[in-house]
Amino acid sequence: MILLLKHQLNEKELQELKDRLLSFHDLTCLSFNKQNVVITANDAFSVDRTELLNLPYVDRIVEQESEYPLASRLLKSDSSLIAIGPLTIGGQKPLIMAGPCAVESYQQVAAIAQAIAKSGAAVLRAGSYKPRSSPYSFQGLGEKGLEILRQIKKEYQLPIVSEIVASEQLAAFSDVVDILQVGARNMQNYQLLKALAKSNKPVLLKRNPANTIDEWLLSAEYLLAGGNPNVILCERGSKTFDSHLPVAFNLNIVSAVKKLTHLPLIADPSHASGDYKLAETIALSAILAGADGLLVEVHDQPDLAVTDGKQSLSCENFQKLMDKLATLTAIKDEQRT
Ligand code: PEP
Ligand code: MN
């Protein structure tokens, strides 16, 4: 059950409403937002609706008709636009995020940042903390990597998306990372999601290749219900049963997800293919299918990349992708007019 509020509350009003709910109604499991209050199923069972409607700031009550009411189009039918500094995601122009899988050195990130910016990418992606399937694989440069990103951000003025793997890292990420990436492995790490819900930074939530759309949107709901409206979904392919095709990008997922949610959706053609030769086709097809942007792995020397070199586009191939994307978006714009 959700209480929709008359307007976005300030801290004082929010506290007033919280006190009223807790003291008068003895509701224990509430999630408070500035725009709405979520009441859990257990409490919703017994609470008096008329009393709730008489509370200050409460506009109306929405009984839960969806497992993920805030992520669904039930309460918000128009698609969400999310601001990343001066940039917007979810509008008509696809937003392109590109860069190496992992921060390896200052020189490496600087060379890639320069190239992707020249080609028209809006956001630099690079991981400092790499959650790897094997404990023996490179785990990322950690704090040293963040320091490199801090320097690059200052020099190239590019917003940065980087994966966060534990809530304790939030403070260290705060002045350098503009979009907090939640990787496929952590899609259902609810403690992490709850902590990121309290942050005001946009969160890029990847779908684990083995999880369903409902499970993904429920994870998004954790972020929204906890107070962070800036959620960007990222599709990186599904596991298949075919040994020749360990992951595959299902184009249908774009429209299926967009029908269910107002949140922007971007595609990651690199992890969805595992092969740079396929990444371009997946990237262009995903945009054609309605994706709001891309997260692409690009490396200045893919053959020498410490992680995911096989699926990383060279800077030259990224430029080719951006050229084709420009043609594609021009066609899409022409169709709209
Ligand atoms: C990544 O973006 O480099 C990454 C590790 O992706 P995923 O979480 O989708 O495996
Ligand atoms: Mn990667």
mmCIF file of C-alpha atoms and ligand atoms in Angstrom:
data_model
loop_
_atom_site.group_PDB
_atom_site.id
_atom_site.type_symbol
_atom_site.label_atom_id
_atom_site.label_comp_id
_atom_site.label_asym_id
_atom_site.label_seq_id
_atom_site.Cartn_x
_atom_site.Cartn_y
_atom_site.Cartn_z
ATOM 1 C CA MET A 1 0.000 0.000 0.000
ATOM 2 C CA ILE A 2 1.316 3.451 -0.923
ATOM 3 C CA LEU A 3 0.367 6.853 0.449
ATOM 4 C CA LEU A 4 0.821 9.422 -2.296
ATOM 5 C CA LEU A 5 1.692 12.811 -0.841
ATOM 6 C CA LYS A 6 0.296 16.162 -1.894
ATOM 7 C CA HIS A 7 3.703 17.565 -2.722
ATOM 8 C CA GLN A 8 7.365 16.769 -2.246
ATOM 9 C CA LEU A 9 7.922 17.117 1.496
ATOM 10 C CA ASN A 10 10.787 18.962 3.096
ATOM 11 C CA GLU A 11 12.698 17.317 5.962
ATOM 12 C CA LYS A 12 10.526 18.959 8.656
ATOM 13 C CA GLU A 13 7.254 17.893 7.015
ATOM 14 C CA LEU A 14 8.607 14.406 6.442
ATOM 15 C CA GLN A 15 9.524 14.093 10.122
ATOM 16 C CA GLU A 16 6.063 15.344 11.149
ATOM 17 C CA LEU A 17 4.366 12.720 8.999
ATOM 18 C CA LYS A 18 6.752 10.014 10.203
ATOM 19 C CA ASP A 19 5.986 10.857 13.863
ATOM 20 C CA ARG A 20 2.253 10.774 13.234
ATOM 21 C CA LEU A 21 2.427 7.413 11.508
ATOM 22 C CA LEU A 22 4.681 5.834 14.085
ATOM 23 C CA SER A 23 2.984 7.172 17.205
ATOM 24 C CA PHE A 24 -0.677 7.105 16.205
ATOM 25 C CA HIS A 25 -0.777 4.071 14.034
ATOM 26 C CA ASP A 26 2.007 1.915 15.399
ATOM 27 C CA LEU A 27 3.238 1.069 11.926
ATOM 28 C CA THR A 28 6.701 -0.351 12.200
ATOM 29 C CA CYS A 29 7.819 -1.370 8.720
ATOM 30 C CA LEU A 30 7.524 1.804 6.676
ATOM 31 C CA SER A 31 9.601 3.096 3.865
ATOM 32 C CA PHE A 32 9.530 6.887 3.706
ATOM 33 C CA ASN A 33 10.076 8.949 0.634
ATOM 34 C CA LYS A 34 9.627 12.636 0.028
ATOM 35 C CA GLN A 35 6.874 11.888 -2.490
ATOM 36 C CA ASN A 36 5.285 8.771 -1.062
ATOM 37 C CA VAL A 37 5.189 6.427 1.898
ATOM 38 C CA VAL A 38 5.206 2.699 1.357
ATOM 39 C CA ILE A 39 3.371 0.601 3.918
ATOM 40 C CA THR A 40 4.200 -3.059 3.999
ATOM 41 C CA ALA A 41 1.595 -5.727 3.345
ATOM 42 C CA ASN A 42 1.587 -6.836 6.992
ATOM 43 C CA ASP A 43 0.686 -3.375 8.263
ATOM 44 C CA ALA A 44 -1.630 -2.524 5.374
ATOM 45 C CA PHE A 45 -3.771 -5.493 6.361
ATOM 46 C CA SER A 46 -5.098 -3.854 9.518
ATOM 47 C CA VAL A 47 -4.658 -0.102 9.218
ATOM 48 C CA ASP A 48 -7.711 2.173 8.991
ATOM 49 C CA ARG A 49 -7.701 3.855 5.539
ATOM 50 C CA THR A 50 -9.833 6.839 6.634
ATOM 51 C CA GLU A 51 -7.393 7.712 9.413
ATOM 52 C CA LEU A 52 -4.513 7.578 6.974
ATOM 53 C CA LEU A 53 -6.327 9.864 4.548
ATOM 54 C CA ASN A 54 -6.790 12.412 7.349
ATOM 55 C CA LEU A 55 -3.066 12.653 7.975
ATOM 56 C CA PRO A 56 -1.315 15.852 6.901
ATOM 57 C CA TYR A 57 0.155 15.828 3.370
ATOM 58 C CA VAL A 58 -1.560 12.595 2.320
ATOM 59 C CA ASP A 59 -3.300 12.991 -1.026
ATOM 60 C CA ARG A 60 -4.501 9.479 -1.816
ATOM 61 C CA ILE A 61 -3.953 5.808 -1.133
ATOM 62 C CA VAL A 62 -2.928 3.314 -3.770
ATOM 63 C CA GLU A 63 -3.490 -0.287 -2.835
ATOM 64 C CA GLN A 64 -0.717 -2.494 -4.105
ATOM 65 C CA GLU A 65 -1.699 -3.770 -7.530
ATOM 66 C CA SER A 66 1.826 -4.483 -8.614
ATOM 67 C CA GLU A 67 4.736 -6.198 -6.931
ATOM 68 C CA TYR A 68 6.819 -3.140 -7.806
ATOM 69 C CA PRO A 69 4.395 -0.199 -7.744
ATOM 70 C CA LEU A 70 7.032 2.532 -7.823
ATOM 71 C CA ALA A 71 8.983 1.035 -10.716
ATOM 72 C CA SER A 72 5.818 0.206 -12.645
ATOM 73 C CA ARG A 73 3.825 2.553 -14.840
ATOM 74 C CA LEU A 74 0.932 2.298 -12.393
ATOM 75 C CA LEU A 75 1.705 5.521 -10.527
ATOM 76 C CA LYS A 76 3.821 7.156 -13.191
ATOM 77 C CA SER A 77 2.804 6.520 -16.763
ATOM 78 C CA ASP A 78 5.292 8.838 -18.480
ATOM 79 C CA SER A 79 8.893 7.711 -18.932
ATOM 80 C CA SER A 80 11.378 9.058 -16.384
ATOM 81 C CA LEU A 81 14.130 11.434 -17.350
ATOM 82 C CA ILE A 82 17.184 11.158 -15.140
ATOM 83 C CA ALA A 83 19.663 13.979 -14.824
ATOM 84 C CA ILE A 84 23.379 13.290 -14.703
ATOM 85 C CA GLY A 85 24.740 16.783 -14.154
ATOM 86 C CA PRO A 86 23.757 18.671 -17.295
ATOM 87 C CA LEU A 87 23.006 15.427 -19.196
ATOM 88 C CA THR A 88 19.710 13.580 -19.347
ATOM 89 C CA ILE A 89 18.965 9.927 -19.854
ATOM 90 C CA GLY A 90 15.568 8.696 -20.965
ATOM 91 C CA GLY A 91 14.949 11.425 -23.541
ATOM 92 C CA GLN A 92 15.079 11.112 -27.309
ATOM 93 C CA LYS A 93 18.855 11.238 -27.620
ATOM 94 C CA PRO A 94 20.627 8.014 -26.577
ATOM 95 C CA LEU A 95 23.273 8.544 -23.903
ATOM 96 C CA ILE A 96 26.528 6.732 -24.538
ATOM 97 C CA MET A 97 28.782 5.551 -21.707
ATOM 98 C CA ALA A 98 32.093 4.027 -22.769
ATOM 99 C CA GLY A 99 35.481 3.052 -21.437
ATOM 100 C CA PRO A 100 37.572 0.181 -20.178
ATOM 101 C CA CYS A 101 36.262 -2.688 -18.100
ATOM 102 C CA ALA A 102 38.880 -1.887 -15.459
ATOM 103 C CA VAL A 103 41.087 1.032 -14.500
ATOM 104 C CA GLU A 104 44.615 -0.246 -15.166
ATOM 105 C CA SER A 105 46.760 2.895 -15.100
ATOM 106 C CA TYR A 106 46.493 6.660 -15.466
ATOM 107 C CA GLN A 107 47.920 6.515 -19.022
ATOM 108 C CA GLN A 108 45.434 3.837 -20.070
ATOM 109 C CA VAL A 109 42.337 5.670 -18.786
ATOM 110 C CA ALA A 110 43.585 9.026 -20.090
ATOM 111 C CA ALA A 111 44.115 7.655 -23.617
ATOM 112 C CA ILE A 112 40.662 6.053 -23.626
ATOM 113 C CA ALA A 113 38.904 9.070 -22.075
ATOM 114 C CA GLN A 114 40.357 11.329 -24.732
ATOM 115 C CA ALA A 115 39.316 8.991 -27.557
ATOM 116 C CA ILE A 116 35.770 8.306 -26.378
ATOM 117 C CA ALA A 117 35.099 11.986 -25.674
ATOM 118 C CA LYS A 118 36.298 12.859 -29.183
ATOM 119 C CA SER A 119 33.937 10.236 -30.610
ATOM 120 C CA GLY A 120 30.971 11.697 -28.722
ATOM 121 C CA ALA A 121 30.543 9.526 -25.621
ATOM 122 C CA ALA A 122 28.983 11.484 -22.763
ATOM 123 C CA VAL A 123 30.098 9.391 -19.767
ATOM 124 C CA LEU A 124 33.314 7.503 -18.999
ATOM 125 C CA ARG A 125 32.911 3.972 -17.636
ATOM 126 C CA ALA A 126 35.759 2.279 -15.757
ATOM 127 C CA GLY A 127 35.798 -0.142 -12.849
ATOM 128 C CA SER A 128 38.047 0.276 -9.829
ATOM 129 C CA TYR A 129 36.516 -2.609 -7.931
ATOM 130 C CA LYS A 130 36.029 -5.684 -10.102
ATOM 131 C CA PRO A 131 33.882 -8.485 -8.698
ATOM 132 C CA ARG A 132 35.391 -11.520 -10.430
ATOM 133 C CA SER A 133 34.181 -15.092 -10.646
ATOM 134 C CA SER A 134 37.585 -16.336 -9.513
ATOM 135 C CA PRO A 135 39.392 -15.087 -6.391
ATOM 136 C CA TYR A 136 42.656 -15.464 -8.363
ATOM 137 C CA SER A 137 41.641 -12.972 -11.068
ATOM 138 C CA PHE A 138 42.541 -9.272 -11.049
ATOM 139 C CA GLN A 139 40.220 -7.593 -8.543
ATOM 140 C CA GLY A 140 40.705 -3.982 -9.658
ATOM 141 C CA LEU A 141 42.989 -1.242 -8.365
ATOM 142 C CA GLY A 142 40.542 -0.245 -5.630
ATOM 143 C CA GLU A 143 41.273 3.111 -3.997
ATOM 144 C CA LYS A 144 44.241 3.696 -6.284
ATOM 145 C CA GLY A 145 41.890 3.322 -9.256
ATOM 146 C CA LEU A 146 39.477 5.844 -7.752
ATOM 147 C CA GLU A 147 42.352 8.296 -7.386
ATOM 148 C CA ILE A 148 43.147 7.870 -11.097
ATOM 149 C CA LEU A 149 39.488 8.464 -11.957
ATOM 150 C CA ARG A 150 39.447 11.582 -9.766
ATOM 151 C CA GLN A 151 42.360 12.984 -11.762
ATOM 152 C CA ILE A 152 40.829 12.025 -15.130
ATOM 153 C CA LYS A 153 37.496 13.572 -14.187
ATOM 154 C CA LYS A 154 39.222 16.852 -13.389
ATOM 155 C CA GLU A 155 41.227 16.853 -16.614
ATOM 156 C CA TYR A 156 38.585 15.650 -19.076
ATOM 157 C CA GLN A 157 35.396 16.932 -17.393
ATOM 158 C CA LEU A 158 33.642 13.632 -18.067
ATOM 159 C CA PRO A 159 31.033 12.233 -15.678
ATOM 160 C CA ILE A 160 32.024 8.779 -14.451
ATOM 161 C CA VAL A 161 30.156 5.506 -14.015
ATOM 162 C CA SER A 162 31.913 2.902 -11.876
ATOM 163 C CA GLU A 163 30.881 -0.220 -10.042
ATOM 164 C CA ILE A 164 30.354 -0.121 -6.288
ATOM 165 C CA VAL A 165 30.518 -3.496 -4.557
ATOM 166 C CA ALA A 166 29.989 -2.560 -0.890
ATOM 167 C CA SER A 167 28.119 0.205 0.900
ATOM 168 C CA GLU A 168 31.289 1.128 2.838
ATOM 169 C CA GLN A 169 32.686 2.471 -0.445
ATOM 170 C CA LEU A 170 30.000 5.175 -0.750
ATOM 171 C CA ALA A 171 32.064 7.864 0.962
ATOM 172 C CA ALA A 172 35.116 7.224 -1.227
ATOM 173 C CA PHE A 173 32.947 7.252 -4.371
ATOM 174 C CA SER A 174 31.107 10.454 -3.451
ATOM 175 C CA ASP A 175 33.342 13.082 -5.072
ATOM 176 C CA VAL A 176 34.440 11.068 -8.106
ATOM 177 C CA VAL A 177 31.698 8.729 -9.313
ATOM 178 C CA ASP A 178 28.567 10.282 -10.845
ATOM 179 C CA ILE A 179 26.661 7.041 -11.522
ATOM 180 C CA LEU A 180 26.936 4.096 -9.138
ATOM 181 C CA GLN A 181 26.973 0.846 -11.113
ATOM 182 C CA VAL A 182 25.483 -2.223 -9.448
ATOM 183 C CA GLY A 183 26.893 -5.210 -11.272
ATOM 184 C CA ALA A 184 25.053 -8.340 -12.311
ATOM 185 C CA ARG A 185 26.471 -10.276 -9.371
ATOM 186 C CA ASN A 186 25.070 -7.758 -6.892
ATOM 187 C CA MET A 187 21.662 -7.243 -8.473
ATOM 188 C CA GLN A 188 20.033 -8.963 -5.511
ATOM 189 C CA ASN A 189 22.386 -7.692 -2.808
ATOM 190 C CA TYR A 190 19.554 -6.039 -0.891
ATOM 191 C CA GLN A 191 21.772 -4.537 1.816
ATOM 192 C CA LEU A 192 23.757 -2.762 -0.884
ATOM 193 C CA LEU A 193 20.582 -1.640 -2.661
ATOM 194 C CA LYS A 194 19.145 -0.275 0.598
ATOM 195 C CA ALA A 195 22.329 1.721 1.212
ATOM 196 C CA LEU A 196 22.360 3.101 -2.357
ATOM 197 C CA ALA A 197 18.697 4.043 -1.989
ATOM 198 C CA LYS A 198 19.823 6.612 0.570
ATOM 199 C CA SER A 199 22.321 8.134 -1.836
ATOM 200 C CA ASN A 200 21.256 10.952 -4.140
ATOM 201 C CA LYS A 201 23.375 9.655 -7.007
ATOM 202 C CA PRO A 202 21.901 7.862 -10.029
ATOM 203 C CA VAL A 203 22.260 4.086 -9.821
ATOM 204 C CA LEU A 204 22.832 1.910 -12.894
ATOM 205 C CA LEU A 205 21.315 -1.472 -12.080
ATOM 206 C CA LYS A 206 22.415 -4.368 -14.269
ATOM 207 C CA ARG A 207 20.226 -7.418 -14.735
ATOM 208 C CA ASN A 208 21.903 -10.633 -13.720
ATOM 209 C CA PRO A 209 21.831 -12.855 -16.840
ATOM 210 C CA ALA A 210 20.062 -15.565 -14.837
ATOM 211 C CA ASN A 211 17.377 -13.364 -13.261
ATOM 212 C CA THR A 212 13.902 -12.564 -14.544
ATOM 213 C CA ILE A 213 12.541 -9.132 -15.435
ATOM 214 C CA ASP A 214 10.313 -9.222 -12.339
ATOM 215 C CA GLU A 215 13.284 -9.957 -10.075
ATOM 216 C CA TRP A 216 15.189 -7.100 -11.719
ATOM 217 C CA LEU A 217 12.337 -4.626 -11.263
ATOM 218 C CA LEU A 218 11.933 -5.751 -7.656
ATOM 219 C CA SER A 219 15.572 -4.838 -7.108
ATOM 220 C CA ALA A 220 14.882 -1.459 -8.718
ATOM 221 C CA GLU A 221 11.944 -1.147 -6.322
ATOM 222 C CA TYR A 222 14.342 -1.426 -3.358
ATOM 223 C CA LEU A 223 16.146 1.669 -4.637
ATOM 224 C CA LEU A 224 12.931 3.606 -5.348
ATOM 225 C CA ALA A 225 11.146 2.617 -2.132
ATOM 226 C CA GLY A 226 14.227 3.574 -0.138
ATOM 227 C CA GLY A 227 14.169 7.085 -1.573
ATOM 228 C CA ASN A 228 16.360 7.181 -4.682
ATOM 229 C CA PRO A 229 14.296 7.940 -7.807
ATOM 230 C CA ASN A 230 17.350 7.985 -10.101
ATOM 231 C CA VAL A 231 17.449 4.410 -11.312
ATOM 232 C CA ILE A 232 18.783 3.408 -14.733
ATOM 233 C CA LEU A 233 18.332 -0.207 -15.834
ATOM 234 C CA CYS A 234 21.075 -1.924 -17.816
ATOM 235 C CA GLU A 235 20.520 -5.084 -19.853
ATOM 236 C CA ARG A 236 23.638 -7.215 -20.419
ATOM 237 C CA GLY A 237 22.185 -10.376 -21.922
ATOM 238 C CA SER A 238 20.725 -13.668 -20.735
ATOM 239 C CA LYS A 239 22.338 -17.024 -20.062
ATOM 240 C CA THR A 240 21.478 -19.583 -22.721
ATOM 241 C CA PHE A 241 21.567 -23.378 -22.777
ATOM 242 C CA ASP A 242 23.772 -23.432 -25.855
ATOM 243 C CA SER A 243 27.488 -23.934 -25.233
ATOM 244 C CA HIS A 244 28.249 -21.915 -28.393
ATOM 245 C CA LEU A 245 26.296 -18.983 -27.018
ATOM 246 C CA PRO A 246 26.859 -18.550 -23.272
ATOM 247 C CA VAL A 247 25.036 -15.180 -23.275
ATOM 248 C CA ALA A 248 22.641 -13.659 -25.786
ATOM 249 C CA PHE A 249 20.990 -10.259 -26.051
ATOM 250 C CA ASN A 250 17.259 -10.608 -26.430
ATOM 251 C CA LEU A 251 15.975 -7.591 -28.360
ATOM 252 C CA ASN A 252 12.406 -8.202 -27.181
ATOM 253 C CA ILE A 253 13.444 -7.343 -23.655
ATOM 254 C CA VAL A 254 13.654 -3.620 -24.457
ATOM 255 C CA SER A 255 9.964 -3.198 -25.293
ATOM 256 C CA ALA A 256 8.871 -5.779 -22.691
ATOM 257 C CA VAL A 257 10.642 -3.863 -19.906
ATOM 258 C CA LYS A 258 9.589 -0.436 -21.147
ATOM 259 C CA LYS A 259 5.969 -1.530 -21.115
ATOM 260 C CA LEU A 260 6.328 -2.448 -17.431
ATOM 261 C CA THR A 261 8.416 0.445 -16.135
ATOM 262 C CA HIS A 262 8.969 4.178 -16.606
ATOM 263 C CA LEU A 263 12.683 3.809 -15.798
ATOM 264 C CA PRO A 264 15.249 4.364 -18.555
ATOM 265 C CA LEU A 265 16.903 1.263 -19.961
ATOM 266 C CA ILE A 266 20.340 1.063 -21.528
ATOM 267 C CA ALA A 267 22.092 -1.839 -23.221
ATOM 268 C CA ASP A 268 25.541 -3.277 -22.555
ATOM 269 C CA PRO A 269 26.506 -4.915 -25.871
ATOM 270 C CA SER A 270 29.957 -5.898 -24.591
ATOM 271 C CA HIS A 271 28.959 -8.278 -21.788
ATOM 272 C CA ALA A 272 25.929 -9.335 -23.838
ATOM 273 C CA SER A 273 28.196 -10.653 -26.596
ATOM 274 C CA GLY A 274 31.552 -11.430 -25.025
ATOM 275 C CA ASP A 275 32.992 -10.588 -28.455
ATOM 276 C CA TYR A 276 33.877 -7.168 -29.860
ATOM 277 C CA LYS A 277 32.913 -8.295 -33.366
ATOM 278 C CA LEU A 278 29.304 -8.746 -32.269
ATOM 279 C CA ALA A 279 29.101 -5.732 -29.966
ATOM 280 C CA GLU A 280 28.449 -3.175 -32.718
ATOM 281 C CA THR A 281 25.449 -5.034 -34.148
ATOM 282 C CA ILE A 282 23.947 -5.538 -30.699
ATOM 283 C CA ALA A 283 24.522 -1.882 -29.787
ATOM 284 C CA LEU A 284 22.816 -0.549 -32.937
ATOM 285 C CA SER A 285 19.959 -3.057 -32.725
ATOM 286 C CA ALA A 286 19.310 -2.205 -29.072
ATOM 287 C CA ILE A 287 19.041 1.508 -29.916
ATOM 288 C CA LEU A 288 16.711 0.667 -32.801
ATOM 289 C CA ALA A 289 14.629 -1.413 -30.391
ATOM 290 C CA GLY A 290 14.224 1.623 -28.106
ATOM 291 C CA ALA A 291 17.081 1.498 -25.598
ATOM 292 C CA ASP A 292 17.909 4.880 -24.043
ATOM 293 C CA GLY A 293 21.647 4.470 -24.273
ATOM 294 C CA LEU A 294 24.654 2.174 -24.201
ATOM 295 C CA LEU A 295 27.371 1.050 -21.822
ATOM 296 C CA VAL A 296 30.223 -0.067 -24.075
ATOM 297 C CA GLU A 297 33.634 -1.456 -23.219
ATOM 298 C CA VAL A 298 36.397 0.355 -25.110
ATOM 299 C CA HIS A 299 40.143 -0.124 -24.720
ATOM 300 C CA ASP A 300 43.083 1.572 -26.424
ATOM 301 C CA GLN A 301 44.880 -1.796 -26.627
ATOM 302 C CA PRO A 302 42.214 -4.522 -26.348
ATOM 303 C CA ASP A 303 44.793 -7.296 -26.835
ATOM 304 C CA LEU A 304 46.616 -6.146 -23.702
ATOM 305 C CA ALA A 305 43.556 -5.425 -21.555
ATOM 306 C CA VAL A 306 43.725 -6.973 -18.089
ATOM 307 C CA THR A 307 39.978 -7.740 -18.154
ATOM 308 C CA ASP A 308 37.431 -8.270 -20.924
ATOM 309 C CA GLY A 309 39.779 -7.410 -23.807
ATOM 310 C CA LYS A 310 38.042 -9.875 -26.128
ATOM 311 C CA GLN A 311 34.794 -7.947 -25.928
ATOM 312 C CA SER A 312 36.294 -4.445 -25.880
ATOM 313 C CA LEU A 313 36.094 -2.221 -28.934
ATOM 314 C CA SER A 314 39.307 -0.488 -29.968
ATOM 315 C CA CYS A 315 39.059 3.314 -30.016
ATOM 316 C CA GLU A 316 38.869 3.150 -33.840
ATOM 317 C CA ASN A 317 36.021 0.636 -33.754
ATOM 318 C CA PHE A 318 34.218 2.771 -31.183
ATOM 319 C CA GLN A 319 34.447 5.750 -33.550
ATOM 320 C CA LYS A 320 32.902 3.551 -36.299
ATOM 321 C CA LEU A 321 30.071 2.578 -33.960
ATOM 322 C CA MET A 322 29.422 6.227 -33.092
ATOM 323 C CA ASP A 323 29.338 7.168 -36.786
ATOM 324 C CA LYS A 324 26.744 4.467 -37.483
ATOM 325 C CA LEU A 325 24.796 5.511 -34.409
ATOM 326 C CA ALA A 326 24.644 9.091 -35.695
ATOM 327 C CA THR A 327 23.147 7.830 -38.976
ATOM 328 C CA LEU A 328 20.687 5.654 -37.095
ATOM 329 C CA THR A 329 19.512 8.428 -34.765
ATOM 330 C CA ALA A 330 19.125 10.782 -37.729
ATOM 331 C CA ILE A 331 16.810 8.207 -39.365
ATOM 332 C CA LYS A 332 14.881 7.804 -36.098
ATOM 333 C CA ASP A 333 14.526 11.601 -35.748
ATOM 334 C CA GLU A 334 13.284 11.848 -39.335
ATOM 335 C CA GLN A 335 10.673 9.155 -38.644
ATOM 336 C CA ARG A 336 9.424 11.110 -35.615
ATOM 337 C CA THR A 337 8.884 14.337 -37.562
HETATM 338 C C1 PEP B 1 31.352 -4.769 -15.999
HETATM 339 O O1 PEP B 1 30.527 -3.892 -16.339
HETATM 340 O O2 PEP B 1 32.542 -4.729 -16.258
HETATM 341 C C2 PEP B 1 30.830 -5.994 -15.331
HETATM 342 C C3 PEP B 1 31.562 -6.678 -14.482
HETATM 343 O O3 PEP B 1 29.595 -6.299 -15.720
HETATM 344 P P1 PEP B 1 28.536 -7.375 -15.154
HETATM 345 O O4 PEP B 1 28.260 -6.986 -13.740
HETATM 346 O O5 PEP B 1 27.375 -7.170 -16.063
HETATM 347 O O6 PEP B 1 29.161 -8.741 -15.274
HETATM 348 MN MN MN B 2 33.737 -5.975 -18.021
#
